[in-house]
Amino acid sequence: IVLSGGDDRLWKTWGFPDGNILLTGEGHTDWLSGCCFRPSGTQLVTSSGDSTVRIWDLSRRGCILTLRGHSRAVRGCSWHSCGDFVASASMDSTSKIWDVNSERCRCTLRGHEESVNSIEFLPFSSTVLTSSADKTVSLWDVRTVSRL
């Protein structure tokens, strides 16, 4: 299964290698910039130009949680390997770590001078990697909310 999102505001899952659309999700009000499966494969996260991050349940075929807190478009998102946390990168120059269980922002990472364009958790760790339009890449310890 392949997951995609685009300017049409939709995410789609595709059967591989046939290329058949298996599921489609709608709900964002602007382009999708990122999408990622939860490690268990039962949910996915999407990021959008509408400044939100959304959690989708594949069995329910719908959005179960909308995370708000960025002031500009969200450029990327990723799941932590444990499945309890989602990271987001935004054009507002910040990144956020979201606790999916409590439905709240756990911390905000500040330090980039321009848009944060991507974010990834390092597997099985509390470290995230961000890249920014300010031409820097940073490693962060989300336990202490500090750059490494």
PDB file of N, CA and C in Angstrom, residues 7-100:
ATOM      1  N   ASP A   7      -2.404  18.594  -3.958  1.00  0.00           N
ATOM      2  CA  ASP A   7      -3.065  19.887  -4.057  1.00  0.00           C
ATOM      3  C   ASP A   7      -4.586  19.790  -4.073  1.00  0.00           C
ATOM      4  N   ASP A   8      -5.115  18.601  -4.337  1.00  0.00           N
ATOM      5  CA  ASP A   8      -6.561  18.415  -4.385  1.00  0.00           C
ATOM      6  C   ASP A   8      -7.192  18.279  -2.996  1.00  0.00           C
ATOM      7  N   ARG A   9      -6.353  18.425  -1.932  1.00  0.00           N
ATOM      8  CA  ARG A   9      -6.813  18.381  -0.535  1.00  0.00           C
ATOM      9  C   ARG A   9      -7.194  16.982  -0.067  1.00  0.00           C
ATOM     10  N   LEU A  10      -6.832  15.968  -0.829  1.00  0.00           N
ATOM     11  CA  LEU A  10      -7.187  14.593  -0.514  1.00  0.00           C
ATOM     12  C   LEU A  10      -5.949  13.766  -0.197  1.00  0.00           C
ATOM     13  N   TRP A  11      -6.120  12.744   0.655  1.00  0.00           N
ATOM     14  CA  TRP A  11      -5.104  11.698   0.775  1.00  0.00           C
ATOM     15  C   TRP A  11      -5.699  10.448   0.148  1.00  0.00           C
ATOM     16  N   LYS A  12      -4.817   9.630  -0.380  1.00  0.00           N
ATOM     17  CA  LYS A  12      -5.264   8.398  -1.028  1.00  0.00           C
ATOM     18  C   LYS A  12      -4.318   7.269  -0.664  1.00  0.00           C
ATOM     19  N   THR A  13      -4.885   6.072  -0.489  1.00  0.00           N
ATOM     20  CA  THR A  13      -4.067   4.863  -0.386  1.00  0.00           C
ATOM     21  C   THR A  13      -4.239   4.097  -1.688  1.00  0.00           C
ATOM     22  N   TRP A  14      -3.116   3.574  -2.157  1.00  0.00           N
ATOM     23  CA  TRP A  14      -3.069   2.899  -3.445  1.00  0.00           C
ATOM     24  C   TRP A  14      -2.557   1.478  -3.247  1.00  0.00           C
ATOM     25  N   GLY A  15      -3.167   0.539  -3.942  1.00  0.00           N
ATOM     26  CA  GLY A  15      -2.664  -0.828  -3.956  1.00  0.00           C
ATOM     27  C   GLY A  15      -1.446  -0.897  -4.862  1.00  0.00           C
ATOM     28  N   PHE A  16      -0.432  -1.569  -4.410  1.00  0.00           N
ATOM     29  CA  PHE A  16       0.803  -1.664  -5.187  1.00  0.00           C
ATOM     30  C   PHE A  16       1.072  -3.122  -5.509  1.00  0.00           C
ATOM     31  N   PRO A  17       1.351  -3.520  -6.693  1.00  0.00           N
ATOM     32  CA  PRO A  17       1.785  -2.708  -7.834  1.00  0.00           C
ATOM     33  C   PRO A  17       0.672  -2.337  -8.809  1.00  0.00           C
ATOM     34  N   ASP A  18      -0.590  -2.726  -8.555  1.00  0.00           N
ATOM     35  CA  ASP A  18      -1.659  -2.479  -9.524  1.00  0.00           C
ATOM     36  C   ASP A  18      -2.023  -1.010  -9.693  1.00  0.00           C
ATOM     37  N   GLY A  19      -1.879  -0.213  -8.622  1.00  0.00           N
ATOM     38  CA  GLY A  19      -2.205   1.208  -8.709  1.00  0.00           C
ATOM     39  C   GLY A  19      -3.664   1.534  -8.505  1.00  0.00           C
ATOM     40  N   ASN A  20      -4.431   0.610  -7.923  1.00  0.00           N
ATOM     41  CA  ASN A  20      -5.838   0.868  -7.635  1.00  0.00           C
ATOM     42  C   ASN A  20      -5.968   1.720  -6.383  1.00  0.00           C
ATOM     43  N   ILE A  21      -6.881   2.708  -6.414  1.00  0.00           N
ATOM     44  CA  ILE A  21      -7.143   3.520  -5.225  1.00  0.00           C
ATOM     45  C   ILE A  21      -7.976   2.681  -4.262  1.00  0.00           C
ATOM     46  N   LEU A  22      -7.465   2.513  -3.021  1.00  0.00           N
ATOM     47  CA  LEU A  22      -8.160   1.710  -2.013  1.00  0.00           C
ATOM     48  C   LEU A  22      -9.038   2.563  -1.113  1.00  0.00           C
ATOM     49  N   LEU A  23      -8.503   3.684  -0.654  1.00  0.00           N
ATOM     50  CA  LEU A  23      -9.235   4.608   0.222  1.00  0.00           C
ATOM     51  C   LEU A  23      -8.891   6.038  -0.158  1.00  0.00           C
ATOM     52  N   THR A  24      -9.833   6.943   0.065  1.00  0.00           N
ATOM     53  CA  THR A  24      -9.612   8.372  -0.138  1.00  0.00           C
ATOM     54  C   THR A  24     -10.168   9.097   1.076  1.00  0.00           C
ATOM     55  N   GLY A  25      -9.450  10.113   1.545  1.00  0.00           N
ATOM     56  CA  GLY A  25      -9.915  10.892   2.691  1.00  0.00           C
ATOM     57  C   GLY A  25      -9.948  12.371   2.367  1.00  0.00           C
ATOM     58  N   GLU A  26     -11.012  13.030   2.805  1.00  0.00           N
ATOM     59  CA  GLU A  26     -11.123  14.466   2.605  1.00  0.00           C
ATOM     60  C   GLU A  26     -11.506  15.138   3.914  1.00  0.00           C
ATOM     61  N   GLY A  27     -11.114  16.391   4.052  1.00  0.00           N
ATOM     62  CA  GLY A  27     -11.409  17.142   5.262  1.00  0.00           C
ATOM     63  C   GLY A  27     -10.537  18.375   5.410  1.00  0.00           C
ATOM     64  N   HIS A  28      -9.329  18.345   4.852  1.00  0.00           N
ATOM     65  CA  HIS A  28      -8.482  19.530   4.878  1.00  0.00           C
ATOM     66  C   HIS A  28      -9.070  20.583   3.944  1.00  0.00           C
ATOM     67  N   THR A  29      -8.815  21.852   4.250  1.00  0.00           N
ATOM     68  CA  THR A  29      -9.337  22.945   3.431  1.00  0.00           C
ATOM     69  C   THR A  29      -8.269  23.563   2.537  1.00  0.00           C
ATOM     70  N   ASP A  30      -7.080  22.971   2.511  1.00  0.00           N
ATOM     71  CA  ASP A  30      -6.005  23.436   1.637  1.00  0.00           C
ATOM     72  C   ASP A  30      -5.145  22.225   1.271  1.00  0.00           C
ATOM     73  N   TRP A  31      -4.118  22.423   0.458  1.00  0.00           N
ATOM     74  CA  TRP A  31      -3.255  21.349  -0.042  1.00  0.00           C
ATOM     75  C   TRP A  31      -2.664  20.508   1.082  1.00  0.00           C
ATOM     76  N   LEU A  32      -2.408  19.255   0.761  1.00  0.00           N
ATOM     77  CA  LEU A  32      -1.720  18.347   1.691  1.00  0.00           C
ATOM     78  C   LEU A  32      -0.232  18.372   1.396  1.00  0.00           C
ATOM     79  N   SER A  33       0.552  18.498   2.436  1.00  0.00           N
ATOM     80  CA  SER A  33       2.004  18.584   2.281  1.00  0.00           C
ATOM     81  C   SER A  33       2.705  17.321   2.756  1.00  0.00           C
ATOM     82  N   GLY A  34       2.041  16.549   3.593  1.00  0.00           N
ATOM     83  CA  GLY A  34       2.668  15.353   4.124  1.00  0.00           C
ATOM     84  C   GLY A  34       1.635  14.350   4.592  1.00  0.00           C
ATOM     85  N   CYS A  35       2.023  13.087   4.579  1.00  0.00           N
ATOM     86  CA  CYS A  35       1.163  12.032   5.092  1.00  0.00           C
ATOM     87  C   CYS A  35       2.042  10.845   5.467  1.00  0.00           C
ATOM     88  N   CYS A  36       1.651  10.173   6.541  1.00  0.00           N
ATOM     89  CA  CYS A  36       2.490   9.111   7.082  1.00  0.00           C
ATOM     90  C   CYS A  36       1.611   8.119   7.841  1.00  0.00           C
ATOM     91  N   PHE A  37       1.867   6.826   7.639  1.00  0.00           N
ATOM     92  CA  PHE A  37       1.155   5.795   8.379  1.00  0.00           C
ATOM     93  C   PHE A  37       1.650   5.729   9.820  1.00  0.00           C
ATOM     94  N   ARG A  38       0.732   5.457  10.755  1.00  0.00           N
ATOM     95  CA  ARG A  38       1.112   5.109  12.124  1.00  0.00           C
ATOM     96  C   ARG A  38       1.860   3.774  12.053  1.00  0.00           C
ATOM     97  N   PRO A  39       2.862   3.554  12.900  1.00  0.00           N
ATOM     98  CA  PRO A  39       3.611   2.292  12.824  1.00  0.00           C
ATOM     99  C   PRO A  39       2.738   1.041  12.838  1.00  0.00           C
ATOM    100  N   SER A  40       1.603   1.073  13.527  1.00  0.00           N
ATOM    101  CA  SER A  40       0.705  -0.087  13.552  1.00  0.00           C
ATOM    102  C   SER A  40      -0.049  -0.264  12.237  1.00  0.00           C
ATOM    103  N   GLY A  41      -0.084   0.783  11.418  1.00  0.00           N
ATOM    104  CA  GLY A  41      -0.771   0.721  10.136  1.00  0.00           C
ATOM    105  C   GLY A  41      -2.262   0.975  10.196  1.00  0.00           C
ATOM    106  N   THR A  42      -2.814   1.263  11.386  1.00  0.00           N
ATOM    107  CA  THR A  42      -4.259   1.434  11.541  1.00  0.00           C
ATOM    108  C   THR A  42      -4.719   2.878  11.349  1.00  0.00           C
ATOM    109  N   GLN A  43      -3.795   3.809  11.435  1.00  0.00           N
ATOM    110  CA  GLN A  43      -4.116   5.229  11.314  1.00  0.00           C
ATOM    111  C   GLN A  43      -3.067   5.909  10.444  1.00  0.00           C
ATOM    112  N   LEU A  44      -3.374   7.167  10.078  1.00  0.00           N
ATOM    113  CA  LEU A  44      -2.368   7.962   9.399  1.00  0.00           C
ATOM    114  C   LEU A  44      -2.475   9.392   9.867  1.00  0.00           C
ATOM    115  N   VAL A  45      -1.411  10.160   9.615  1.00  0.00           N
ATOM    116  CA  VAL A  45      -1.362  11.574   9.947  1.00  0.00           C
ATOM    117  C   VAL A  45      -1.137  12.342   8.654  1.00  0.00           C
ATOM    118  N   THR A  46      -1.782  13.516   8.547  1.00  0.00           N
ATOM    119  CA  THR A  46      -1.589  14.384   7.395  1.00  0.00           C
ATOM    120  C   THR A  46      -1.294  15.798   7.878  1.00  0.00           C
ATOM    121  N   SER A  47      -0.536  16.528   7.064  1.00  0.00           N
ATOM    122  CA  SER A  47      -0.257  17.945   7.326  1.00  0.00           C
ATOM    123  C   SER A  47      -0.718  18.737   6.111  1.00  0.00           C
ATOM    124  N   SER A  48      -1.055  20.020   6.352  1.00  0.00           N
ATOM    125  CA  SER A  48      -1.718  20.765   5.292  1.00  0.00           C
ATOM    126  C   SER A  48      -1.414  22.255   5.320  1.00  0.00           C
ATOM    127  N   GLY A  49      -1.662  22.871   4.173  1.00  0.00           N
ATOM    128  CA  GLY A  49      -1.578  24.320   4.056  1.00  0.00           C
ATOM    129  C   GLY A  49      -2.623  25.036   4.877  1.00  0.00           C
ATOM    130  N   ASP A  50      -3.617  24.305   5.398  1.00  0.00           N
ATOM    131  CA  ASP A  50      -4.645  24.929   6.243  1.00  0.00           C
ATOM    132  C   ASP A  50      -4.185  25.104   7.688  1.00  0.00           C
ATOM    133  N   SER A  51      -2.901  24.830   7.947  1.00  0.00           N
ATOM    134  CA  SER A  51      -2.226  24.988   9.254  1.00  0.00           C
ATOM    135  C   SER A  51      -2.626  23.941  10.289  1.00  0.00           C
ATOM    136  N   THR A  52      -3.238  22.858   9.848  1.00  0.00           N
ATOM    137  CA  THR A  52      -3.618  21.797  10.780  1.00  0.00           C
ATOM    138  C   THR A  52      -2.879  20.500  10.485  1.00  0.00           C
ATOM    139  N   VAL A  53      -2.908  19.645  11.494  1.00  0.00           N
ATOM    140  CA  VAL A  53      -2.432  18.270  11.401  1.00  0.00           C
ATOM    141  C   VAL A  53      -3.643  17.413  11.758  1.00  0.00           C
ATOM    142  N   ARG A  54      -3.892  16.381  10.964  1.00  0.00           N
ATOM    143  CA  ARG A  54      -5.061  15.542  11.218  1.00  0.00           C
ATOM    144  C   ARG A  54      -4.669  14.079  11.365  1.00  0.00           C
ATOM    145  N   ILE A  55      -5.352  13.417  12.287  1.00  0.00           N
ATOM    146  CA  ILE A  55      -5.195  11.976  12.487  1.00  0.00           C
ATOM    147  C   ILE A  55      -6.432  11.309  11.902  1.00  0.00           C
ATOM    148  N   TRP A  56      -6.198  10.268  11.107  1.00  0.00           N
ATOM    149  CA  TRP A  56      -7.269   9.559  10.412  1.00  0.00           C
ATOM    150  C   TRP A  56      -7.268   8.103  10.838  1.00  0.00           C
ATOM    151  N   ASP A  57      -8.442   7.555  11.068  1.00  0.00           N
ATOM    152  CA  ASP A  57      -8.590   6.142  11.382  1.00  0.00           C
ATOM    153  C   ASP A  57      -9.037   5.433  10.113  1.00  0.00           C
ATOM    154  N   LEU A  58      -8.230   4.495   9.656  1.00  0.00           N
ATOM    155  CA  LEU A  58      -8.515   3.837   8.384  1.00  0.00           C
ATOM    156  C   LEU A  58      -9.761   2.964   8.439  1.00  0.00           C
ATOM    157  N   SER A  59     -10.026   2.329   9.577  1.00  0.00           N
ATOM    158  CA  SER A  59     -11.212   1.480   9.665  1.00  0.00           C
ATOM    159  C   SER A  59     -12.494   2.300   9.673  1.00  0.00           C
ATOM    160  N   ARG A  60     -12.432   3.496  10.240  1.00  0.00           N
ATOM    161  CA  ARG A  60     -13.599   4.382  10.261  1.00  0.00           C
ATOM    162  C   ARG A  60     -13.683   5.245   9.007  1.00  0.00           C
ATOM    163  N   ARG A  61     -12.586   5.267   8.246  1.00  0.00           N
ATOM    164  CA  ARG A  61     -12.497   6.065   7.020  1.00  0.00           C
ATOM    165  C   ARG A  61     -12.772   7.533   7.263  1.00  0.00           C
ATOM    166  N   GLY A  62     -12.286   8.051   8.410  1.00  0.00           N
ATOM    167  CA  GLY A  62     -12.518   9.459   8.689  1.00  0.00           C
ATOM    168  C   GLY A  62     -11.510  10.043   9.641  1.00  0.00           C
ATOM    169  N   CYS A  63     -11.559  11.374   9.733  1.00  0.00           N
ATOM    170  CA  CYS A  63     -10.691  12.113  10.647  1.00  0.00           C
ATOM    171  C   CYS A  63     -11.203  11.931  12.067  1.00  0.00           C
ATOM    172  N   ILE A  64     -10.293  11.556  12.970  1.00  0.00           N
ATOM    173  CA  ILE A  64     -10.695  11.382  14.366  1.00  0.00           C
ATOM    174  C   ILE A  64     -10.108  12.466  15.270  1.00  0.00           C
ATOM    175  N   LEU A  65      -9.155  13.259  14.739  1.00  0.00           N
ATOM    176  CA  LEU A  65      -8.528  14.290  15.559  1.00  0.00           C
ATOM    177  C   LEU A  65      -7.909  15.345  14.660  1.00  0.00           C
ATOM    178  N   THR A  66      -8.187  16.622  14.954  1.00  0.00           N
ATOM    179  CA  THR A  66      -7.550  17.743  14.271  1.00  0.00           C
ATOM    180  C   THR A  66      -6.704  18.492  15.288  1.00  0.00           C
ATOM    181  N   LEU A  67      -5.415  18.603  14.996  1.00  0.00           N
ATOM    182  CA  LEU A  67      -4.475  19.282  15.891  1.00  0.00           C
ATOM    183  C   LEU A  67      -4.226  20.687  15.356  1.00  0.00           C
ATOM    184  N   ARG A  68      -4.546  21.688  16.193  1.00  0.00           N
ATOM    185  CA  ARG A  68      -4.384  23.097  15.810  1.00  0.00           C
ATOM    186  C   ARG A  68      -3.373  23.754  16.737  1.00  0.00           C
ATOM    187  N   GLY A  69      -2.562  24.630  16.201  1.00  0.00           N
ATOM    188  CA  GLY A  69      -1.583  25.338  17.020  1.00  0.00           C
ATOM    189  C   GLY A  69      -0.540  26.063  16.184  1.00  0.00           C
ATOM    190  N   HIS A  70      -0.380  25.657  14.941  1.00  0.00           N
ATOM    191  CA  HIS A  70       0.527  26.372  14.047  1.00  0.00           C
ATOM    192  C   HIS A  70      -0.198  27.585  13.472  1.00  0.00           C
ATOM    193  N   SER A  71       0.551  28.667  13.231  1.00  0.00           N
ATOM    194  CA  SER A  71      -0.052  29.889  12.694  1.00  0.00           C
ATOM    195  C   SER A  71       0.064  29.993  11.180  1.00  0.00           C
ATOM    196  N   ARG A  72       0.820  29.104  10.572  1.00  0.00           N
ATOM    197  CA  ARG A  72       0.958  29.077   9.111  1.00  0.00           C
ATOM    198  C   ARG A  72       0.894  27.630   8.627  1.00  0.00           C
ATOM    199  N   ALA A  73       1.041  27.451   7.335  1.00  0.00           N
ATOM    200  CA  ALA A  73       0.949  26.123   6.732  1.00  0.00           C
ATOM    201  C   ALA A  73       1.897  25.136   7.401  1.00  0.00           C
ATOM    202  N   VAL A  74       1.447  23.885   7.509  1.00  0.00           N
ATOM    203  CA  VAL A  74       2.272  22.812   8.057  1.00  0.00           C
ATOM    204  C   VAL A  74       2.875  22.062   6.870  1.00  0.00           C
ATOM    205  N   ARG A  75       4.207  22.001   6.844  1.00  0.00           N
ATOM    206  CA  ARG A  75       4.935  21.471   5.685  1.00  0.00           C
ATOM    207  C   ARG A  75       5.222  19.970   5.756  1.00  0.00           C
ATOM    208  N   GLY A  76       5.207  19.394   6.963  1.00  0.00           N
ATOM    209  CA  GLY A  76       5.527  17.982   7.075  1.00  0.00           C
ATOM    210  C   GLY A  76       5.077  17.409   8.397  1.00  0.00           C
ATOM    211  N   CYS A  77       5.009  16.074   8.459  1.00  0.00           N
ATOM    212  CA  CYS A  77       4.574  15.384   9.668  1.00  0.00           C
ATOM    213  C   CYS A  77       5.193  13.994   9.702  1.00  0.00           C
ATOM    214  N   SER A  78       5.288  13.433  10.902  1.00  0.00           N
ATOM    215  CA  SER A  78       5.784  12.062  11.048  1.00  0.00           C
ATOM    216  C   SER A  78       5.306  11.478  12.375  1.00  0.00           C
ATOM    217  N   TRP A  79       5.274  10.147  12.445  1.00  0.00           N
ATOM    218  CA  TRP A  79       4.912   9.423  13.664  1.00  0.00           C
ATOM    219  C   TRP A  79       6.181   8.993  14.389  1.00  0.00           C
ATOM    220  N   HIS A  80       6.125   8.979  15.697  1.00  0.00           N
ATOM    221  CA  HIS A  80       7.170   8.343  16.499  1.00  0.00           C
ATOM    222  C   HIS A  80       6.976   6.832  16.383  1.00  0.00           C
ATOM    223  N   SER A  81       8.049   6.073  16.501  1.00  0.00           N
ATOM    224  CA  SER A  81       7.983   4.622  16.339  1.00  0.00           C
ATOM    225  C   SER A  81       7.071   3.945  17.367  1.00  0.00           C
ATOM    226  N   CYS A  82       6.830   4.569  18.536  1.00  0.00           N
ATOM    227  CA  CYS A  82       5.920   3.972  19.525  1.00  0.00           C
ATOM    228  C   CYS A  82       4.460   4.186  19.155  1.00  0.00           C
ATOM    229  N   GLY A  83       4.196   5.142  18.257  1.00  0.00           N
ATOM    230  CA  GLY A  83       2.831   5.399  17.817  1.00  0.00           C
ATOM    231  C   GLY A  83       2.040   6.358  18.670  1.00  0.00           C
ATOM    232  N   ASP A  84       2.622   6.894  19.743  1.00  0.00           N
ATOM    233  CA  ASP A  84       1.902   7.793  20.640  1.00  0.00           C
ATOM    234  C   ASP A  84       2.129   9.269  20.359  1.00  0.00           C
ATOM    235  N   PHE A  85       3.112   9.580  19.520  1.00  0.00           N
ATOM    236  CA  PHE A  85       3.475  10.974  19.274  1.00  0.00           C
ATOM    237  C   PHE A  85       3.571  11.251  17.780  1.00  0.00           C
ATOM    238  N   VAL A  86       3.185  12.469  17.416  1.00  0.00           N
ATOM    239  CA  VAL A  86       3.280  12.946  16.046  1.00  0.00           C
ATOM    240  C   VAL A  86       4.094  14.233  16.080  1.00  0.00           C
ATOM    241  N   ALA A  87       4.932  14.424  15.066  1.00  0.00           N
ATOM    242  CA  ALA A  87       5.715  15.652  14.931  1.00  0.00           C
ATOM    243  C   ALA A  87       5.224  16.421  13.713  1.00  0.00           C
ATOM    244  N   SER A  88       5.260  17.751  13.804  1.00  0.00           N
ATOM    245  CA  SER A  88       4.865  18.587  12.671  1.00  0.00           C
ATOM    246  C   SER A  88       5.880  19.709  12.476  1.00  0.00           C
ATOM    247  N   ALA A  89       6.067  20.092  11.210  1.00  0.00           N
ATOM    248  CA  ALA A  89       6.996  21.163  10.828  1.00  0.00           C
ATOM    249  C   ALA A  89       6.204  22.220  10.070  1.00  0.00           C
ATOM    250  N   SER A  90       6.411  23.498  10.423  1.00  0.00           N
ATOM    251  CA  SER A  90       5.542  24.537   9.879  1.00  0.00           C
ATOM    252  C   SER A  90       6.298  25.717   9.282  1.00  0.00           C
ATOM    253  N   MET A  91       5.594  26.424   8.410  1.00  0.00           N
ATOM    254  CA  MET A  91       6.121  27.653   7.836  1.00  0.00           C
ATOM    255  C   MET A  91       6.176  28.774   8.869  1.00  0.00           C
ATOM    256  N   ASP A  92       5.624  28.558  10.065  1.00  0.00           N
ATOM    257  CA  ASP A  92       5.705  29.564  11.129  1.00  0.00           C
ATOM    258  C   ASP A  92       7.038  29.507  11.873  1.00  0.00           C
ATOM    259  N   SER A  93       8.003  28.741  11.335  1.00  0.00           N
ATOM    260  CA  SER A  93       9.369  28.586  11.879  1.00  0.00           C
ATOM    261  C   SER A  93       9.444  27.708  13.117  1.00  0.00           C
ATOM    262  N   THR A  94       8.377  26.993  13.418  1.00  0.00           N
ATOM    263  CA  THR A  94       8.381  26.103  14.581  1.00  0.00           C
ATOM    264  C   THR A  94       8.063  24.677  14.157  1.00  0.00           C
ATOM    265  N   SER A  95       8.378  23.762  15.065  1.00  0.00           N
ATOM    266  CA  SER A  95       7.947  22.379  14.964  1.00  0.00           C
ATOM    267  C   SER A  95       7.238  22.051  16.265  1.00  0.00           C
ATOM    268  N   LYS A  96       6.337  21.105  16.208  1.00  0.00           N
ATOM    269  CA  LYS A  96       5.604  20.717  17.409  1.00  0.00           C
ATOM    270  C   LYS A  96       5.613  19.202  17.549  1.00  0.00           C
ATOM    271  N   ILE A  97       5.617  18.771  18.802  1.00  0.00           N
ATOM    272  CA  ILE A  97       5.461  17.361  19.141  1.00  0.00           C
ATOM    273  C   ILE A  97       4.100  17.235  19.804  1.00  0.00           C
ATOM    274  N   TRP A  98       3.266  16.396  19.235  1.00  0.00           N
ATOM    275  CA  TRP A  98       1.889  16.220  19.693  1.00  0.00           C
ATOM    276  C   TRP A  98       1.732  14.872  20.372  1.00  0.00           C
ATOM    277  N   ASP A  99       1.071  14.864  21.526  1.00  0.00           N
ATOM    278  CA  ASP A  99       0.717  13.634  22.222  1.00  0.00           C
ATOM    279  C   ASP A  99      -0.667  13.221  21.715  1.00  0.00           C
ATOM    280  N   VAL A 100      -0.727  12.157  20.962  1.00  0.00           N
ATOM    281  CA  VAL A 100      -1.977  11.731  20.336  1.00  0.00           C
ATOM    282  C   VAL A 100      -2.994  11.292  21.383  1.00  0.00           C
TER     283      VAL A 100
END
